[in-house]
Coordinates of N, CA and C in Angstrom, one line a residue:
M1 N 0.8 -1.2 0.0 CA 0.1 0.0 -0.1 C 0.9 1.2 0.1
S2 N 0.3 2.2 -0.7 CA 1.1 3.4 -0.6 C 0.3 4.7 -0.8
V3 N 0.8 5.9 -0.6 CA 0.0 7.1 -0.8 C -0.2 7.3 -2.2
N4 N 0.8 7.0 -3.1 CA 0.6 7.1 -4.6 C -0.5 6.3 -5.0
K5 N -0.6 5.1 -4.7 CA -1.7 4.3 -5.1 C -3.0 4.8 -4.7
A6 N -3.1 5.4 -3.4 CA -4.4 5.9 -2.9 C -4.8 7.2 -3.8
I7 N -3.8 7.9 -4.1 CA -4.0 9.1 -5.0 C -4.4 8.7 -6.5
R8 N -3.8 7.7 -6.9 CA -4.1 7.1 -8.3 C -5.7 6.7 -8.2
L9 N -6.0 5.9 -7.3 CA -7.5 5.5 -7.1 C -8.5 6.7 -7.0
M10 N -8.0 7.8 -6.2 CA -9.0 9.0 -6.2 C -8.9 9.6 -7.7
K11 N -8.0 9.6 -8.4 CA -8.0 10.1 -9.7 C -8.8 9.1 -10.8
E12 N -8.6 8.0 -10.6 CA -9.4 6.9 -11.3 C -11.0 7.2 -11.0
A13 N -11.4 7.3 -9.7 CA -12.7 7.8 -9.4 C -13.2 9.0 -10.0
E14 N -12.5 10.1 -10.0 CA -12.7 11.3 -10.8 C -13.0 11.1 -12.3
E15 N -12.2 10.2 -12.8 CA -12.4 9.9 -14.4 C -13.6 8.9 -14.6
D16 N -13.8 8.0 -13.6 CA -14.9 7.2 -13.9 C -16.2 8.1 -13.7
L17 N -16.3 9.1 -12.9 CA -17.2 9.9 -12.9 C -17.6 10.7 -14.2
R18 N -16.5 11.2 -14.6 CA -16.4 12.0 -15.7 C -17.0 11.2 -17.1
I19 N -16.6 10.0 -17.2 CA -16.8 9.1 -18.5 C -18.4 8.5 -18.1
G20 N -18.8 8.5 -17.0 CA -20.0 7.8 -16.8 C -20.3 6.4 -16.1
C21 N -19.1 6.2 -15.5 CA -19.1 4.8 -14.7 C -19.3 5.1 -13.4
Y22 N -20.5 5.3 -13.0 CA -20.8 6.0 -11.6 C -20.6 4.9 -10.6
D23 N -20.9 3.6 -10.7 CA -20.9 2.5 -9.8 C -19.2 2.6 -9.3
K24 N -18.5 2.6 -10.5 CA -16.9 2.5 -10.4 C -16.4 3.6 -9.7
A25 N -17.0 4.8 -10.0 CA -16.6 6.0 -9.3 C -16.7 5.9 -7.6
V26 N -18.0 5.4 -7.2 CA -18.3 5.2 -5.9 C -17.2 4.2 -5.4
S27 N -17.1 3.1 -6.0 CA -16.3 2.1 -5.4 C -14.8 2.6 -5.2
S28 N -14.3 3.2 -6.4 CA -12.9 3.9 -6.3 C -12.7 4.8 -5.1
S29 N -13.7 5.5 -5.1 CA -13.7 6.7 -4.1 C -13.6 6.1 -2.6
Y30 N -14.3 5.0 -2.4 CA -14.1 4.4 -1.0 C -12.8 3.7 -1.0
F31 N -12.5 3.1 -2.0 CA -11.0 2.2 -1.7 C -9.9 3.2 -1.6
S32 N -10.0 4.5 -2.2 CA -9.0 5.6 -2.2 C -8.8 5.9 -0.6
V33 N -10.1 6.2 0.1 CA -10.0 6.6 1.5 C -9.6 5.4 2.3
R34 N -10.2 4.2 2.1 CA -9.8 3.1 2.8 C -8.2 2.9 3.0
M35 N -7.5 2.9 1.8 CA -6.1 2.7 1.6 C -5.4 3.8 2.4
L36 N -5.8 5.0 2.3 CA -5.2 6.0 3.0 C -5.4 6.0 4.6
A37 N -6.7 5.6 4.9 CA -6.8 5.4 6.3 C -6.1 4.2 6.8
E38 N -5.7 3.2 6.0 CA -5.0 2.1 6.7 C -3.7 2.7 6.9
L39 N -3.1 3.5 6.0 CA -1.8 3.9 6.0 C -1.6 4.8 7.2
Y40 N -2.7 5.8 7.5 CA -2.9 6.7 8.6 C -2.7 5.9 10.0
L41 N -3.5 4.9 10.0 CA -3.7 4.0 11.2 C -2.7 2.9 11.2
K42 N -1.5 3.1 10.6 CA -0.6 2.0 10.4 C -0.4 1.3 12.0
G43 N -0.4 0.1 12.0 CA -0.1 -0.6 13.2 C -1.4 -1.2 13.7
L44 N -2.5 -0.5 13.2 CA -4.0 -1.1 13.5 C -4.0 -2.5 12.8
R45 N -4.3 -3.6 13.7 CA -4.3 -4.9 13.0 C -5.6 -5.5 12.7
T46 N -6.5 -4.9 11.8 CA -7.7 -5.1 11.5 C -7.8 -4.9 10.1
R47 N -8.8 -5.6 9.5 CA -9.3 -5.4 7.9 C -10.7 -5.2 7.9
K48 N -11.3 -5.0 9.1 CA -12.7 -4.7 9.2 C -13.0 -3.2 9.1
D49 N -13.9 -2.9 8.3 CA -14.3 -1.5 7.9 C -14.8 -0.7 9.3
D50 N -15.6 -1.4 10.2 CA -16.1 -0.7 11.3 C -15.0 -0.5 12.2
K51 N -14.1 -1.4 12.2 CA -13.0 -1.0 13.2 C -12.0 0.1 12.7
L52 N -11.8 0.1 11.4 CA -11.1 1.3 10.8 C -11.8 2.6 11.0
A53 N -13.1 2.5 10.9 CA -14.1 3.8 11.1 C -13.9 4.2 12.6
N54 N -14.0 3.1 13.5 CA -13.9 3.5 14.8 C -12.5 4.1 15.5
A55 N -11.5 3.7 14.7 CA -10.1 4.1 15.0 C -10.0 5.5 14.4
L56 N -10.7 5.7 13.3 CA -10.5 7.3 12.7 C -11.3 8.1 13.8
G57 N -12.6 7.5 14.0 CA -13.3 8.4 15.0 C -12.7 8.9 16.2
R58 N -11.9 7.8 16.8 CA -11.0 8.1 18.2 C -10.0 9.3 17.9
R59 N -9.5 9.1 16.6 CA -8.2 10.2 16.3 C -8.9 11.4 15.7
L60 N -9.9 11.2 14.8 CA -10.3 12.6 14.1 C -11.6 12.9 14.4
G61 N -12.5 12.2 15.3 CA -13.9 12.8 15.6 C -14.8 12.0 14.9
D62 N -16.0 12.0 15.7 CA -17.0 11.0 15.1 C -17.6 11.3 13.9
D63 N -17.4 12.4 13.5 CA -17.9 12.8 12.0 C -17.1 12.0 11.0
F64 N -15.8 11.8 11.3 CA -14.9 11.0 10.4 C -15.5 9.7 10.3
R65 N -15.8 9.2 11.6 CA -16.3 7.8 11.7 C -17.5 7.5 10.9
R66 N -18.3 8.4 11.0 CA -19.8 8.4 10.1 C -19.4 8.5 8.7
E67 N -18.6 9.4 8.2 CA -18.3 9.5 6.8 C -17.6 8.1 6.1
F68 N -16.7 7.9 7.0 CA -16.2 6.5 6.5 C -17.1 5.4 6.4
M69 N -18.0 5.2 7.2 CA -19.1 4.3 7.1 C -20.0 4.7 6.1
F70 N -20.5 5.8 5.9 CA -21.3 6.2 4.8 C -20.5 5.7 3.4
L71 N -19.4 6.2 3.2 CA -18.6 5.6 2.0 C -18.6 4.0 1.9
F72 N -18.3 3.4 3.0 CA -18.4 2.0 2.9 C -19.7 1.4 2.6
E73 N -20.9 2.1 3.1 CA -22.1 1.6 2.6 C -22.4 1.9 1.4
R74 N -22.0 2.9 0.7 CA -22.3 3.2 -0.6 C -21.4 2.1 -1.6
R75 N -20.1 2.0 -1.2 CA -19.4 0.9 -1.8 C -20.1 -0.4 -2.0
K76 N -20.5 -0.9 -0.7 CA -21.3 -2.1 -0.7 C -22.4 -2.1 -1.7
E77 N -23.2 -1.0 -1.9 CA -24.3 -1.0 -2.8 C -23.8 -1.0 -4.2
A78 N -22.6 -0.3 -4.5 CA -22.2 -0.1 -5.7 C -21.8 -1.6 -6.3
D79 N -21.0 -2.3 -5.4 CA -20.3 -3.4 -5.8 C -21.1 -4.8 -5.5
H80 N -22.0 -4.8 -4.7 CA -22.8 -6.0 -4.2 C -24.3 -6.0 -4.2
R81 N -24.9 -4.9 -4.6 CA -26.3 -4.9 -4.7 C -26.8 -4.4 -5.8
D82 N -28.1 -4.4 -6.1 CA -28.8 -4.1 -7.5 C -28.8 -2.6 -7.5
K83 N -28.4 -1.7 -6.6 CA -28.3 -0.3 -6.7 C -27.5 0.0 -8.0
V84 N -28.0 1.1 -8.7 CA -27.3 1.7 -9.8 C -27.3 3.2 -9.4
F85 N -26.0 3.8 -9.4 CA -25.8 5.2 -8.8 C -26.2 6.0 -10.2
S86 N -26.8 7.1 -9.8 CA -26.9 8.2 -10.7 C -25.6 9.1 -10.7
R87 N -25.6 10.1 -11.6 CA -24.4 10.8 -11.6 C -24.4 11.8 -10.4
E88 N -25.6 12.3 -10.0 CA -25.7 13.0 -8.8 C -25.4 12.3 -7.6
E89 N -25.7 11.1 -7.4 CA -25.3 10.3 -6.3 C -23.9 10.0 -6.2
A90 N -23.3 9.7 -7.4 CA -21.7 9.5 -7.5 C -21.0 10.9 -7.2
E91 N -21.5 11.9 -7.7 CA -20.8 13.0 -7.4 C -20.7 13.4 -5.9
D92 N -21.8 13.3 -5.1 CA -22.0 13.4 -3.7 C -21.0 12.4 -3.1
V93 N -21.0 11.2 -3.4 CA -20.2 10.2 -2.9 C -18.6 10.7 -2.9
L94 N -18.2 11.0 -4.2 CA -16.8 11.4 -4.5 C -16.6 12.8 -3.7
R95 N -17.5 13.7 -3.6 CA -17.2 14.9 -2.9 C -16.8 14.6 -1.4
R96 N -17.9 13.9 -0.7 CA -17.6 13.3 0.6 C -16.3 12.6 0.7
A97 N -15.9 11.7 -0.3 CA -14.7 10.9 0.1 C -13.4 12.0 -0.2
K98 N -13.6 12.9 -1.1 CA -12.4 13.7 -1.2 C -12.3 14.6 0.2
K99 N -13.4 14.9 0.6 CA -13.1 15.7 2.0 C -12.4 14.8 3.1
V100 N -12.6 13.7 3.2 CA -12.0 12.8 4.0 C -10.6 12.6 3.5
F101 N -10.5 12.2 2.3 CA -9.0 11.9 1.7 C -8.2 13.0 2.0
Y102 N -8.4 14.2 1.7 CA -7.6 15.4 1.8 C -7.3 15.6 3.1
R103 N -8.0 15.3 4.1 CA -7.9 15.6 5.6 C -7.0 14.6 6.1
L104 N -7.1 13.6 5.6 CA -6.2 12.3 6.0 C -4.8 12.7 5.4
L105 N -4.7 13.1 4.2 CA -3.4 13.6 3.5 C -2.9 14.7 4.4
D106 N -3.6 15.6 4.8 CA -3.2 16.7 5.7 C -2.6 16.2 6.9
E107 N -3.3 15.3 7.6 CA -2.9 14.6 8.9 C -1.6 13.9 8.7
M108 N -1.3 13.4 7.6 CA -0.2 12.6 7.3 C 1.1 13.5 7.0
G109 N 0.8 14.8 6.9 CA 1.7 15.8 6.5 C 2.1 15.8 5.0
R110 N 1.0 15.5 4.1 CA 1.3 15.5 2.8 C 0.6 16.5 2.1

């Protein structure tokens, strides 16, 4: 895992949104944030999303925990459910993911 890979995933989410691949944009948005969260929380020995969210919440506040879980739930809908995301929904997810993403980058001194 690397910060560069997380940044690449965020750029791919932006490109997916631009070309109309809304479900992929939602999924890539989440995974870019998750990868950065794992790097930020290095040493945390879990792969469970709720545990990552709780650890983020302890360090950065409950709003962060809620946003991470929001992104996780949208990713599950995009990847495993019948939900088909609209452009507006994908834009909202990407906007919220970027907010978390850039705060994590800032916290990491990047």
